[in-house]
Amino acid sequence: MLHSQRIAERFGDIEISRIIASGHKRAYQTALPAARAKGLSRRDRRARE
């Protein structure tokens, strides 16, 4: 399972995890900014800790 998908699921954002799980590059590029906006990206989490 992808790291981003695990984070999205942990935060209960099924939509993002489903987009990432689909594995399409375009969908992934759409999902990442959405995840980042919600602070779900790896970099954002590390900055918060």
XYZ file of N, CA and C in Angstrom:
147
model
N 0.844 -1.198 0.000
C 0.000 0.000 0.000
C 0.883 1.254 0.000
N 0.462 2.230 -0.784
C 1.227 3.464 -0.873
C 1.149 4.262 0.419
N 2.235 4.947 0.722
C 2.307 5.752 1.937
C 1.169 6.783 1.979
N 0.970 7.474 0.847
C -0.069 8.516 0.785
C -1.448 7.933 1.035
N -1.650 6.713 0.510
C -2.949 6.054 0.687
C -3.178 5.738 2.160
N -2.123 5.272 2.839
C -2.222 4.932 4.257
C -2.590 6.183 5.068
N -1.930 7.292 4.767
C -2.213 8.548 5.474
C -3.654 8.972 5.220
N -4.075 8.919 3.958
C -5.431 9.350 3.611
C -6.464 8.509 4.355
N -6.201 7.201 4.439
C -7.147 6.337 5.131
C -7.150 6.612 6.628
N -5.966 6.889 7.176
C -5.884 7.188 8.602
C -6.692 8.433 8.936
N -6.680 9.403 8.003
C -7.430 10.627 8.230
C -8.885 10.474 7.800
N -9.245 9.263 7.364
C -10.629 8.995 7.000
C -11.042 9.634 5.692
N -10.063 10.034 4.870
C -10.420 10.634 3.586
C -10.450 9.542 2.523
N -11.589 8.878 2.437
C -11.739 7.739 1.540
C -11.566 8.174 0.082
N -12.060 9.373 -0.229
C -11.989 9.840 -1.616
C -10.544 9.929 -2.098
N -9.679 10.548 -1.298
C -8.272 10.689 -1.676
C -7.611 9.320 -1.781
N -7.854 8.449 -0.799
C -7.222 7.137 -0.831
C -7.702 6.338 -2.033
N -8.963 6.533 -2.419
C -9.501 5.802 -3.570
C -8.865 6.302 -4.864
N -8.679 7.626 -4.955
C -8.031 8.201 -6.141
C -6.595 7.689 -6.245
N -5.886 7.707 -5.121
C -4.494 7.252 -5.118
C -4.433 5.757 -5.431
N -5.381 4.990 -4.886
C -5.394 3.552 -5.104
C -5.649 3.210 -6.565
N -6.324 4.109 -7.283
C -6.599 3.858 -8.696
C -5.296 3.815 -9.500
N -4.276 4.490 -8.993
C -2.951 4.382 -9.578
C -2.744 5.176 -10.856
N -3.708 5.959 -11.280
C -3.529 6.758 -12.485
C -2.701 7.984 -12.157
N -1.728 8.253 -13.007
C -0.815 9.352 -12.732
C -1.570 10.683 -12.629
N -2.499 10.923 -13.552
C -3.231 12.186 -13.541
C -4.073 12.302 -12.269
N -4.705 11.202 -11.884
C -5.523 11.199 -10.669
C -4.639 11.438 -9.448
N -3.444 10.825 -9.474
C -2.512 10.979 -8.363
C -2.084 12.442 -8.232
N -1.822 13.083 -9.378
C -1.409 14.492 -9.358
C -2.548 15.396 -8.898
N -3.776 14.931 -9.096
C -4.930 15.690 -8.627
C -5.113 15.489 -7.126
N -4.856 14.260 -6.685
C -5.085 13.908 -5.283
C -4.031 14.529 -4.368
N -2.790 14.593 -4.841
C -1.716 15.098 -3.979
C -1.946 16.524 -3.492
N -2.258 17.486 -4.381
C -2.523 18.841 -3.889
C -3.698 18.877 -2.913
N -4.695 18.042 -3.159
C -5.841 17.981 -2.252
C -5.402 17.464 -0.887
N -4.553 16.438 -0.904
C -4.047 15.877 0.344
C -3.170 16.902 1.054
N -2.348 17.615 0.267
C -1.446 18.605 0.846
C -2.252 19.738 1.493
N -3.346 20.122 0.851
C -4.187 21.191 1.374
C -4.775 20.808 2.729
N -4.999 19.514 2.909
C -5.543 19.033 4.183
C -4.426 18.654 5.156
N -3.170 18.880 4.728
C -2.040 18.571 5.594
C -1.768 17.091 5.706
N -2.042 16.336 4.633
C -1.865 14.887 4.695
C -0.537 14.431 4.105
N 0.177 15.359 3.467
C 1.418 14.936 2.832
C 2.491 14.657 3.877
N 3.450 13.832 3.486
C 4.516 13.424 4.394
C 5.285 14.634 4.904
N 5.587 15.585 4.010
C 6.359 16.771 4.385
C 5.599 17.618 5.406
N 4.294 17.792 5.165
C 3.492 18.604 6.084
C 3.419 17.977 7.469
N 3.295 16.654 7.510
C 3.212 15.973 8.805
C 4.518 16.111 9.571
N 5.650 16.000 8.849
C 6.945 16.095 9.501
C 7.162 17.512 10.036
N 6.692 18.487 9.293
C 6.856 19.885 9.706
C 6.035 20.175 10.960
N 4.899 19.474 11.088
C 4.019 19.723 12.226
C 4.535 19.091 13.515
N 5.294 17.996 13.352
C 5.761 17.279 14.556
C 6.879 18.017 15.272
